[in-house]
């Protein structure tokens, strides 16, 4: 039997294992998928837990057993991946070694509270946490739920992070939450970010910054956080500026898996050096990279892993037939941005195209509105949880047919008519 080993059974790994198990001759191929966790988390749900909004109250609302969405035909191994010997094509784990013909790296990235001085102490003191993991999201639920007045500060330490719109959604949802509790006038919401503005993409930043201002949310840009003081309840920057808080929601540095760096496949920050179009690892043969553990310059998002999966699977199948991989990934990403009050924005972009106004998935028709707030967008985001578990992970959510036409043009100039209503 020839072997495909998939490292990580999160969004990207699960999707690729489902697609490959249907497309490969399983009498000839064995698919082995390795993960250290026994749980698969629906991470977009972490955003709602601190506010108990839209039916998200407890941990079990965002998780399933890790094996649940995996194909029966694949073999799951519960183990920590310790080394990738790409010269010998062997993965070393806490449960033994696994040889491979092809390797897919899908180990994600993680928000590390220990990377920010004083944050773990502030978490222990019950005045801060991160909503980038389930435990932190539940702690914030208590801390924010107890607030009657004061300052709720959201701090983004540095890029890259998973889901770059999540900080904006967090402050929008906080605004909605305190409105509903009728104490919005007593709670100041402050977004303290290392970025020059609320968001990385200029056009979307302009639209979103206007809404942030309308909602009375204060933004402190260019704040490079040095440390957190849990006793004084204060953030300090490298320039000596300080921001006081009553509750701190932190997005600490998001790091790639150390094993990528240690195995000589990383970019210096533990993200795998990846060809942005074919998604091959640049530092090892017969290795593909999908999702957050890659260093390609698009968002770290489940939608990106979804679009990347098509290219990764296609290219593995081509290599098996002796053909060259095709450079077909265009950086496509899309994301709903919850804005509270049962409304949301939707943005859609790729390596070359900024988020534009228009409709999605059918230009001029919709039903979703791009770069605009709508109730339908909100229901799209709510429905996405079901879509994630039932269609996306199982490999039944189509890729290309759902793309708006301007994205399917793959690198060609976008006609003005498609870029607007
Ligand atoms: C708060 C928040 C909100 C988000 N909202 C959205 C959204 O609205 N839309 C969207 O598209 N995306 C969103 N995302 C991002 C999305 O969840 C991720 O981009 C996506 O899950 C990435 O998939 P992945 O396969 O790369 O990594 P993951 O799904 O994180 O999976 C990685 C897997 O690798 C395993 N692993 C790692 N290292 C090892 C090791 N050494 N040994 C064994 N196993 C290992 C882990 O246990 C994990 O199961 C959000 C993320 C967060 C945190």
PDB file of N, CA, C and O in Angstrom, residues 187-255:
ATOM      1  N   UNK A 187     -20.363  51.350  29.819  1.00  0.00           N
ATOM      2  CA  UNK A 187     -19.184  50.528  29.480  1.00  0.00           C
ATOM      3  C   UNK A 187     -18.467  51.130  28.276  1.00  0.00           C
ATOM      4  O   UNK A 187     -19.069  51.337  27.214  1.00  0.00           O
ATOM      5  N   UNK A 188     -17.194  51.416  28.459  1.00  0.00           N
ATOM      6  CA  UNK A 188     -16.390  51.916  27.344  1.00  0.00           C
ATOM      7  C   UNK A 188     -15.756  50.716  26.637  1.00  0.00           C
ATOM      8  O   UNK A 188     -15.190  49.835  27.316  1.00  0.00           O
ATOM      9  N   UNK A 189     -15.868  50.679  25.306  1.00  0.00           N
ATOM     10  CA  UNK A 189     -15.252  49.570  24.551  1.00  0.00           C
ATOM     11  C   UNK A 189     -14.085  50.147  23.760  1.00  0.00           C
ATOM     12  O   UNK A 189     -14.260  51.091  22.975  1.00  0.00           O
ATOM     13  N   UNK A 190     -12.906  49.582  23.989  1.00  0.00           N
ATOM     14  CA  UNK A 190     -11.692  50.128  23.359  1.00  0.00           C
ATOM     15  C   UNK A 190     -10.966  49.011  22.616  1.00  0.00           C
ATOM     16  O   UNK A 190     -10.692  47.946  23.188  1.00  0.00           O
ATOM     17  N   UNK A 191     -10.657  49.268  21.360  1.00  0.00           N
ATOM     18  CA  UNK A 191      -9.917  48.304  20.539  1.00  0.00           C
ATOM     19  C   UNK A 191      -8.476  48.823  20.395  1.00  0.00           C
ATOM     20  O   UNK A 191      -8.233  49.827  19.730  1.00  0.00           O
ATOM     21  N   UNK A 192      -7.546  48.135  21.039  1.00  0.00           N
ATOM     22  CA  UNK A 192      -6.138  48.547  21.047  1.00  0.00           C
ATOM     23  C   UNK A 192      -5.373  47.594  20.120  1.00  0.00           C
ATOM     24  O   UNK A 192      -5.288  46.389  20.385  1.00  0.00           O
ATOM     25  N   UNK A 193      -4.839  48.137  19.037  1.00  0.00           N
ATOM     26  CA  UNK A 193      -4.278  47.255  18.008  1.00  0.00           C
ATOM     27  C   UNK A 193      -2.881  47.685  17.565  1.00  0.00           C
ATOM     28  O   UNK A 193      -2.563  48.884  17.549  1.00  0.00           O
ATOM     29  N   UNK A 194      -2.090  46.696  17.163  1.00  0.00           N
ATOM     30  CA  UNK A 194      -0.759  46.999  16.622  1.00  0.00           C
ATOM     31  C   UNK A 194      -0.859  47.518  15.185  1.00  0.00           C
ATOM     32  O   UNK A 194       0.098  48.083  14.648  1.00  0.00           O
ATOM     33  N   UNK A 195      -2.023  47.333  14.556  1.00  0.00           N
ATOM     34  CA  UNK A 195      -2.200  47.786  13.175  1.00  0.00           C
ATOM     35  C   UNK A 195      -2.387  49.303  13.120  1.00  0.00           C
ATOM     36  O   UNK A 195      -2.726  49.926  14.124  1.00  0.00           O
ATOM     37  N   UNK A 196      -2.237  49.861  11.905  1.00  0.00           N
ATOM     38  CA  UNK A 196      -2.446  51.297  11.719  1.00  0.00           C
ATOM     39  C   UNK A 196      -3.920  51.672  11.744  1.00  0.00           C
ATOM     40  O   UNK A 196      -4.290  52.835  11.829  1.00  0.00           O
ATOM     41  N   UNK A 197      -4.799  50.690  11.622  1.00  0.00           N
ATOM     42  CA  UNK A 197      -6.254  50.926  11.633  1.00  0.00           C
ATOM     43  C   UNK A 197      -6.944  49.659  12.093  1.00  0.00           C
ATOM     44  O   UNK A 197      -6.293  48.727  12.572  1.00  0.00           O
ATOM     45  N   UNK A 198      -8.273  49.638  11.900  1.00  0.00           N
ATOM     46  CA  UNK A 198      -9.034  48.502  12.416  1.00  0.00           C
ATOM     47  C   UNK A 198      -8.767  47.215  11.635  1.00  0.00           C
ATOM     48  O   UNK A 198      -8.819  46.120  12.180  1.00  0.00           O
ATOM     49  N   UNK A 199      -8.439  47.331  10.329  1.00  0.00           N
ATOM     50  CA  UNK A 199      -8.306  46.137   9.496  1.00  0.00           C
ATOM     51  C   UNK A 199      -7.160  46.317   8.515  1.00  0.00           C
ATOM     52  O   UNK A 199      -6.732  47.434   8.225  1.00  0.00           O
ATOM     53  N   UNK A 200      -6.683  45.181   7.994  1.00  0.00           N
ATOM     54  CA  UNK A 200      -5.493  45.208   7.133  1.00  0.00           C
ATOM     55  C   UNK A 200      -5.775  45.710   5.712  1.00  0.00           C
ATOM     56  O   UNK A 200      -4.894  46.279   5.085  1.00  0.00           O
ATOM     57  N   UNK A 201      -6.967  45.474   5.180  1.00  0.00           N
ATOM     58  CA  UNK A 201      -7.256  45.820   3.778  1.00  0.00           C
ATOM     59  C   UNK A 201      -7.868  47.220   3.721  1.00  0.00           C
ATOM     60  O   UNK A 201      -8.928  47.447   4.328  1.00  0.00           O
ATOM     61  N   UNK A 202      -7.232  48.178   2.983  1.00  0.00           N
ATOM     62  CA  UNK A 202      -7.642  49.588   3.048  1.00  0.00           C
ATOM     63  C   UNK A 202      -9.130  49.851   2.784  1.00  0.00           C
ATOM     64  O   UNK A 202      -9.761  50.597   3.514  1.00  0.00           O
ATOM     65  N   UNK A 203      -9.690  49.223   1.717  1.00  0.00           N
ATOM     66  CA  UNK A 203     -11.089  49.546   1.377  1.00  0.00           C
ATOM     67  C   UNK A 203     -12.042  49.065   2.463  1.00  0.00           C
ATOM     68  O   UNK A 203     -12.978  49.770   2.854  1.00  0.00           O
ATOM     69  N   UNK A 204     -11.813  47.841   2.941  1.00  0.00           N
ATOM     70  CA  UNK A 204     -12.668  47.296   3.998  1.00  0.00           C
ATOM     71  C   UNK A 204     -12.450  48.099   5.283  1.00  0.00           C
ATOM     72  O   UNK A 204     -13.396  48.371   6.026  1.00  0.00           O
ATOM     73  N   UNK A 205     -11.200  48.518   5.517  1.00  0.00           N
ATOM     74  CA  UNK A 205     -10.887  49.296   6.717  1.00  0.00           C
ATOM     75  C   UNK A 205     -11.711  50.587   6.756  1.00  0.00           C
ATOM     76  O   UNK A 205     -12.242  50.976   7.798  1.00  0.00           O
ATOM     77  N   UNK A 206     -11.845  51.238   5.573  1.00  0.00           N
ATOM     78  CA  UNK A 206     -12.592  52.492   5.511  1.00  0.00           C
ATOM     79  C   UNK A 206     -14.051  52.270   5.930  1.00  0.00           C
ATOM     80  O   UNK A 206     -14.589  52.994   6.767  1.00  0.00           O
ATOM     81  N   UNK A 207     -14.655  51.223   5.353  1.00  0.00           N
ATOM     82  CA  UNK A 207     -16.073  50.942   5.655  1.00  0.00           C
ATOM     83  C   UNK A 207     -16.236  50.563   7.128  1.00  0.00           C
ATOM     84  O   UNK A 207     -17.101  51.095   7.828  1.00  0.00           O
ATOM     85  N   UNK A 208     -15.385  49.655   7.596  1.00  0.00           N
ATOM     86  CA  UNK A 208     -15.544  49.134   8.961  1.00  0.00           C
ATOM     87  C   UNK A 208     -15.212  50.203  10.014  1.00  0.00           C
ATOM     88  O   UNK A 208     -15.865  50.278  11.058  1.00  0.00           O
ATOM     89  N   UNK A 209     -14.217  51.055   9.726  1.00  0.00           N
ATOM     90  CA  UNK A 209     -13.841  52.097  10.689  1.00  0.00           C
ATOM     91  C   UNK A 209     -15.002  53.062  10.913  1.00  0.00           C
ATOM     92  O   UNK A 209     -15.211  53.559  12.019  1.00  0.00           O
ATOM     93  N   UNK A 210     -15.759  53.329   9.825  1.00  0.00           N
ATOM     94  CA  UNK A 210     -16.919  54.226   9.943  1.00  0.00           C
ATOM     95  C   UNK A 210     -17.946  53.622  10.913  1.00  0.00           C
ATOM     96  O   UNK A 210     -18.469  54.307  11.789  1.00  0.00           O
ATOM     97  N   UNK A 211     -18.177  52.323  10.758  1.00  0.00           N
ATOM     98  CA  UNK A 211     -19.171  51.665  11.627  1.00  0.00           C
ATOM     99  C   UNK A 211     -18.674  51.633  13.075  1.00  0.00           C
ATOM    100  O   UNK A 211     -19.441  51.862  14.007  1.00  0.00           O
ATOM    101  N   UNK A 212     -17.381  51.375  13.234  1.00  0.00           N
ATOM    102  CA  UNK A 212     -16.794  51.360  14.586  1.00  0.00           C
ATOM    103  C   UNK A 212     -17.032  52.721  15.268  1.00  0.00           C
ATOM    104  O   UNK A 212     -17.457  52.793  16.416  1.00  0.00           O
ATOM    105  N   UNK A 213     -16.788  53.806  14.511  1.00  0.00           N
ATOM    106  CA  UNK A 213     -16.980  55.156  15.068  1.00  0.00           C
ATOM    107  C   UNK A 213     -18.456  55.383  15.397  1.00  0.00           C
ATOM    108  O   UNK A 213     -18.778  55.916  16.465  1.00  0.00           O
ATOM    109  N   UNK A 214     -19.341  54.976  14.484  1.00  0.00           N
ATOM    110  CA  UNK A 214     -20.793  55.163  14.728  1.00  0.00           C
ATOM    111  C   UNK A 214     -21.251  54.447  16.001  1.00  0.00           C
ATOM    112  O   UNK A 214     -22.153  54.885  16.685  1.00  0.00           O
ATOM    113  N   UNK A 215     -20.622  53.319  16.284  1.00  0.00           N
ATOM    114  CA  UNK A 215     -21.015  52.552  17.465  1.00  0.00           C
ATOM    115  C   UNK A 215     -20.343  53.083  18.746  1.00  0.00           C
ATOM    116  O   UNK A 215     -20.496  52.499  19.820  1.00  0.00           O
ATOM    117  N   UNK A 216     -19.541  54.108  18.605  1.00  0.00           N
ATOM    118  CA  UNK A 216     -18.897  54.712  19.777  1.00  0.00           C
ATOM    119  C   UNK A 216     -17.784  53.851  20.357  1.00  0.00           C
ATOM    120  O   UNK A 216     -17.492  53.908  21.551  1.00  0.00           O
ATOM    121  N   UNK A 217     -17.159  53.049  19.494  1.00  0.00           N
ATOM    122  CA  UNK A 217     -16.042  52.205  19.951  1.00  0.00           C
ATOM    123  C   UNK A 217     -14.745  52.966  19.674  1.00  0.00           C
ATOM    124  O   UNK A 217     -14.542  53.479  18.565  1.00  0.00           O
ATOM    125  N   UNK A 218     -13.888  53.036  20.689  1.00  0.00           N
ATOM    126  CA  UNK A 218     -12.636  53.786  20.521  1.00  0.00           C
ATOM    127  C   UNK A 218     -11.556  52.851  19.955  1.00  0.00           C
ATOM    128  O   UNK A 218     -11.436  51.708  20.432  1.00  0.00           O
ATOM    129  N   UNK A 219     -10.800  53.334  18.970  1.00  0.00           N
ATOM    130  CA  UNK A 219      -9.690  52.528  18.435  1.00  0.00           C
ATOM    131  C   UNK A 219      -8.374  53.217  18.796  1.00  0.00           C
ATOM    132  O   UNK A 219      -8.211  54.414  18.570  1.00  0.00           O
ATOM    133  N   UNK A 220      -7.451  52.461  19.372  1.00  0.00           N
ATOM    134  CA  UNK A 220      -6.093  52.982  19.605  1.00  0.00           C
ATOM    135  C   UNK A 220      -5.160  52.191  18.686  1.00  0.00           C
ATOM    136  O   UNK A 220      -4.841  51.035  18.958  1.00  0.00           O
ATOM    137  N   UNK A 221      -4.739  52.810  17.548  1.00  0.00           N
ATOM    138  CA  UNK A 221      -3.895  52.090  16.585  1.00  0.00           C
ATOM    139  C   UNK A 221      -2.412  52.164  16.960  1.00  0.00           C
ATOM    140  O   UNK A 221      -2.028  52.918  17.872  1.00  0.00           O
ATOM    141  N   UNK A 222      -1.609  51.406  16.222  1.00  0.00           N
ATOM    142  CA  UNK A 222      -0.129  51.436  16.354  1.00  0.00           C
ATOM    143  C   UNK A 222       0.345  51.239  17.791  1.00  0.00           C
ATOM    144  O   UNK A 222       1.328  51.849  18.223  1.00  0.00           O
ATOM    145  N   UNK A 223      -0.362  50.432  18.549  1.00  0.00           N
ATOM    146  CA  UNK A 223       0.009  50.182  19.950  1.00  0.00           C
ATOM    147  C   UNK A 223       0.706  48.818  20.010  1.00  0.00           C
ATOM    148  O   UNK A 223       0.074  47.772  19.884  1.00  0.00           O
ATOM    149  N   UNK A 224       2.017  48.851  20.133  1.00  0.00           N
ATOM    150  CA  UNK A 224       2.778  47.596  20.182  1.00  0.00           C
ATOM    151  C   UNK A 224       2.946  47.169  21.626  1.00  0.00           C
ATOM    152  O   UNK A 224       3.801  47.688  22.345  1.00  0.00           O
ATOM    153  N   UNK A 225       2.116  46.223  22.039  1.00  0.00           N
ATOM    154  CA  UNK A 225       2.028  45.887  23.452  1.00  0.00           C
ATOM    155  C   UNK A 225       3.313  45.204  23.936  1.00  0.00           C
ATOM    156  O   UNK A 225       3.867  44.329  23.266  1.00  0.00           O
ATOM    157  N   UNK A 226       3.773  45.666  25.097  1.00  0.00           N
ATOM    158  CA  UNK A 226       4.958  45.059  25.709  1.00  0.00           C
ATOM    159  C   UNK A 226       4.546  44.087  26.805  1.00  0.00           C
ATOM    160  O   UNK A 226       5.070  42.988  26.911  1.00  0.00           O
ATOM    161  N   UNK A 227       3.555  44.518  27.642  1.00  0.00           N
ATOM    162  CA  UNK A 227       3.182  43.671  28.773  1.00  0.00           C
ATOM    163  C   UNK A 227       1.783  44.010  29.291  1.00  0.00           C
ATOM    164  O   UNK A 227       1.212  45.050  28.948  1.00  0.00           O
ATOM    165  N   UNK A 228       1.294  43.101  30.108  1.00  0.00           N
ATOM    166  CA  UNK A 228       0.008  43.297  30.780  1.00  0.00           C
ATOM    167  C   UNK A 228       0.290  43.269  32.277  1.00  0.00           C
ATOM    168  O   UNK A 228       1.037  42.410  32.740  1.00  0.00           O
ATOM    169  N   UNK A 229      -0.327  44.189  33.023  1.00  0.00           N
ATOM    170  CA  UNK A 229      -0.204  44.177  34.486  1.00  0.00           C
ATOM    171  C   UNK A 229      -1.578  43.835  35.065  1.00  0.00           C
ATOM    172  O   UNK A 229      -2.497  44.659  35.030  1.00  0.00           O
ATOM    173  N   UNK A 230      -1.683  42.607  35.593  1.00  0.00           N
ATOM    174  CA  UNK A 230      -2.963  42.123  36.116  1.00  0.00           C
ATOM    175  C   UNK A 230      -3.364  42.795  37.420  1.00  0.00           C
ATOM    176  O   UNK A 230      -4.547  42.838  37.757  1.00  0.00           O
ATOM    177  N   UNK A 231      -2.400  43.335  38.174  1.00  0.00           N
ATOM    178  CA  UNK A 231      -2.736  44.034  39.425  1.00  0.00           C
ATOM    179  C   UNK A 231      -3.256  45.438  39.141  1.00  0.00           C
ATOM    180  O   UNK A 231      -4.304  45.836  39.626  1.00  0.00           O
ATOM    181  N   UNK A 232      -2.488  46.151  38.303  1.00  0.00           N
ATOM    182  CA  UNK A 232      -2.913  47.525  37.962  1.00  0.00           C
ATOM    183  C   UNK A 232      -4.034  47.529  36.931  1.00  0.00           C
ATOM    184  O   UNK A 232      -4.609  48.559  36.648  1.00  0.00           O
ATOM    185  N   UNK A 233      -4.298  46.360  36.289  1.00  0.00           N
ATOM    186  CA  UNK A 233      -5.235  46.234  35.173  1.00  0.00           C
ATOM    187  C   UNK A 233      -4.871  47.260  34.090  1.00  0.00           C
ATOM    188  O   UNK A 233      -5.602  48.196  33.789  1.00  0.00           O
ATOM    189  N   UNK A 234      -3.694  47.032  33.543  1.00  0.00           N
ATOM    190  CA  UNK A 234      -3.129  48.000  32.602  1.00  0.00           C
ATOM    191  C   UNK A 234      -2.302  47.305  31.507  1.00  0.00           C
ATOM    192  O   UNK A 234      -1.554  46.374  31.795  1.00  0.00           O
ATOM    193  N   UNK A 235      -2.468  47.811  30.274  1.00  0.00           N
ATOM    194  CA  UNK A 235      -1.622  47.371  29.148  1.00  0.00           C
ATOM    195  C   UNK A 235      -0.515  48.397  28.983  1.00  0.00           C
ATOM    196  O   UNK A 235      -0.770  49.596  29.116  1.00  0.00           O
ATOM    197  N   UNK A 236       0.699  47.920  28.660  1.00  0.00           N
ATOM    198  CA  UNK A 236       1.797  48.869  28.441  1.00  0.00           C
ATOM    199  C   UNK A 236       2.418  48.592  27.071  1.00  0.00           C
ATOM    200  O   UNK A 236       2.594  47.422  26.693  1.00  0.00           O
ATOM    201  N   UNK A 237       2.733  49.655  26.328  1.00  0.00           N
ATOM    202  CA  UNK A 237       3.363  49.474  25.012  1.00  0.00           C
ATOM    203  C   UNK A 237       4.878  49.624  25.128  1.00  0.00           C
ATOM    204  O   UNK A 237       5.381  50.113  26.146  1.00  0.00           O
ATOM    205  N   UNK A 238       5.591  49.265  24.068  1.00  0.00           N
ATOM    206  CA  UNK A 238       7.050  49.422  24.053  1.00  0.00           C
ATOM    207  C   UNK A 238       7.457  50.895  24.124  1.00  0.00           C
ATOM    208  O   UNK A 238       8.576  51.226  24.496  1.00  0.00           O
ATOM    209  N   UNK A 239       6.531  51.796  23.733  1.00  0.00           N
ATOM    210  CA  UNK A 239       6.833  53.242  23.811  1.00  0.00           C
ATOM    211  C   UNK A 239       6.512  53.837  25.165  1.00  0.00           C
ATOM    212  O   UNK A 239       6.628  55.043  25.360  1.00  0.00           O
ATOM    213  N   UNK A 240       6.004  52.991  26.095  1.00  0.00           N
ATOM    214  CA  UNK A 240       5.687  53.493  27.434  1.00  0.00           C
ATOM    215  C   UNK A 240       4.251  53.987  27.584  1.00  0.00           C
ATOM    216  O   UNK A 240       3.866  54.452  28.658  1.00  0.00           O
ATOM    217  N   UNK A 241       3.427  53.929  26.487  1.00  0.00           N
ATOM    218  CA  UNK A 241       2.017  54.331  26.636  1.00  0.00           C
ATOM    219  C   UNK A 241       1.297  53.269  27.453  1.00  0.00           C
ATOM    220  O   UNK A 241       1.662  52.093  27.415  1.00  0.00           O
ATOM    221  N   UNK A 242       0.220  53.691  28.153  1.00  0.00           N
ATOM    222  CA  UNK A 242      -0.562  52.730  28.933  1.00  0.00           C
ATOM    223  C   UNK A 242      -2.048  52.858  28.612  1.00  0.00           C
ATOM    224  O   UNK A 242      -2.522  53.924  28.217  1.00  0.00           O
ATOM    225  N   UNK A 243      -2.768  51.733  28.747  1.00  0.00           N
ATOM    226  CA  UNK A 243      -4.230  51.736  28.603  1.00  0.00           C
ATOM    227  C   UNK A 243      -4.785  50.929  29.776  1.00  0.00           C
ATOM    228  O   UNK A 243      -4.399  49.783  29.989  1.00  0.00           O
ATOM    229  N   UNK A 244      -5.701  51.544  30.525  1.00  0.00           N
ATOM    230  CA  UNK A 244      -6.333  50.851  31.665  1.00  0.00           C
ATOM    231  C   UNK A 244      -7.516  50.016  31.189  1.00  0.00           C
ATOM    232  O   UNK A 244      -8.161  50.361  30.205  1.00  0.00           O
ATOM    233  N   UNK A 245      -7.772  48.944  31.910  1.00  0.00           N
ATOM    234  CA  UNK A 245      -8.945  48.113  31.576  1.00  0.00           C
ATOM    235  C   UNK A 245      -9.568  47.560  32.851  1.00  0.00           C
ATOM    236  O   UNK A 245      -8.912  47.496  33.898  1.00  0.00           O
ATOM    237  N   UNK A 246     -10.829  47.157  32.745  1.00  0.00           N
ATOM    238  CA  UNK A 246     -11.457  46.361  33.809  1.00  0.00           C
ATOM    239  C   UNK A 246     -11.461  44.903  33.408  1.00  0.00           C
ATOM    240  O   UNK A 246     -11.218  44.026  34.218  1.00  0.00           O
ATOM    241  N   UNK A 247     -11.760  44.666  32.110  1.00  0.00           N
ATOM    242  CA  UNK A 247     -11.618  43.314  31.559  1.00  0.00           C
ATOM    243  C   UNK A 247     -10.817  43.437  30.274  1.00  0.00           C
ATOM    244  O   UNK A 247     -11.079  44.316  29.448  1.00  0.00           O
ATOM    245  N   UNK A 248      -9.838  42.547  30.106  1.00  0.00           N
ATOM    246  CA  UNK A 248      -9.025  42.546  28.884  1.00  0.00           C
ATOM    247  C   UNK A 248      -9.307  41.274  28.087  1.00  0.00           C
ATOM    248  O   UNK A 248      -9.121  40.163  28.587  1.00  0.00           O
ATOM    249  N   UNK A 249      -9.771  41.457  26.838  1.00  0.00           N
ATOM    250  CA  UNK A 249      -9.852  40.334  25.905  1.00  0.00           C
ATOM    251  C   UNK A 249      -8.620  40.436  25.023  1.00  0.00           C
ATOM    252  O   UNK A 249      -8.443  41.432  24.316  1.00  0.00           O
ATOM    253  N   UNK A 250      -7.768  39.425  25.095  1.00  0.00           N
ATOM    254  CA  UNK A 250      -6.477  39.534  24.412  1.00  0.00           C
ATOM    255  C   UNK A 250      -6.401  38.580  23.224  1.00  0.00           C
ATOM    256  O   UNK A 250      -6.887  37.448  23.282  1.00  0.00           O
ATOM    257  N   UNK A 251      -5.776  39.062  22.147  1.00  0.00           N
ATOM    258  CA  UNK A 251      -5.378  38.146  21.066  1.00  0.00           C
ATOM    259  C   UNK A 251      -3.851  38.161  21.058  1.00  0.00           C
ATOM    260  O   UNK A 251      -3.222  39.036  20.449  1.00  0.00           O
ATOM    261  N   UNK A 252      -3.246  37.221  21.787  1.00  0.00           N
ATOM    262  CA  UNK A 252      -1.789  37.200  21.873  1.00  0.00           C
ATOM    263  C   UNK A 252      -1.191  36.664  20.564  1.00  0.00           C
ATOM    264  O   UNK A 252      -1.931  36.224  19.683  1.00  0.00           O
ATOM    265  N   UNK A 253       0.139  36.694  20.422  1.00  0.00           N
ATOM    266  CA  UNK A 253       0.745  36.197  19.179  1.00  0.00           C
ATOM    267  C   UNK A 253       0.253  34.802  18.796  1.00  0.00           C
ATOM    268  O   UNK A 253       0.134  33.925  19.640  1.00  0.00           O
ATOM    269  N   UNK A 254      -0.075  34.641  17.515  1.00  0.00           N
ATOM    270  CA  UNK A 254      -0.491  33.333  16.976  1.00  0.00           C
ATOM    271  C   UNK A 254       0.738  32.691  16.349  1.00  0.00           C
ATOM    272  O   UNK A 254       1.310  33.224  15.400  1.00  0.00           O
ATOM    273  N   UNK A 255       1.151  31.557  16.891  1.00  0.00           N
ATOM    274  CA  UNK A 255       2.382  30.915  16.407  1.00  0.00           C
ATOM    275  C   UNK A 255       2.079  29.653  15.617  1.00  0.00           C
ATOM    276  O   UNK A 255       1.134  28.915  15.932  1.00  0.00           O
TER     277      UNK A 255
END
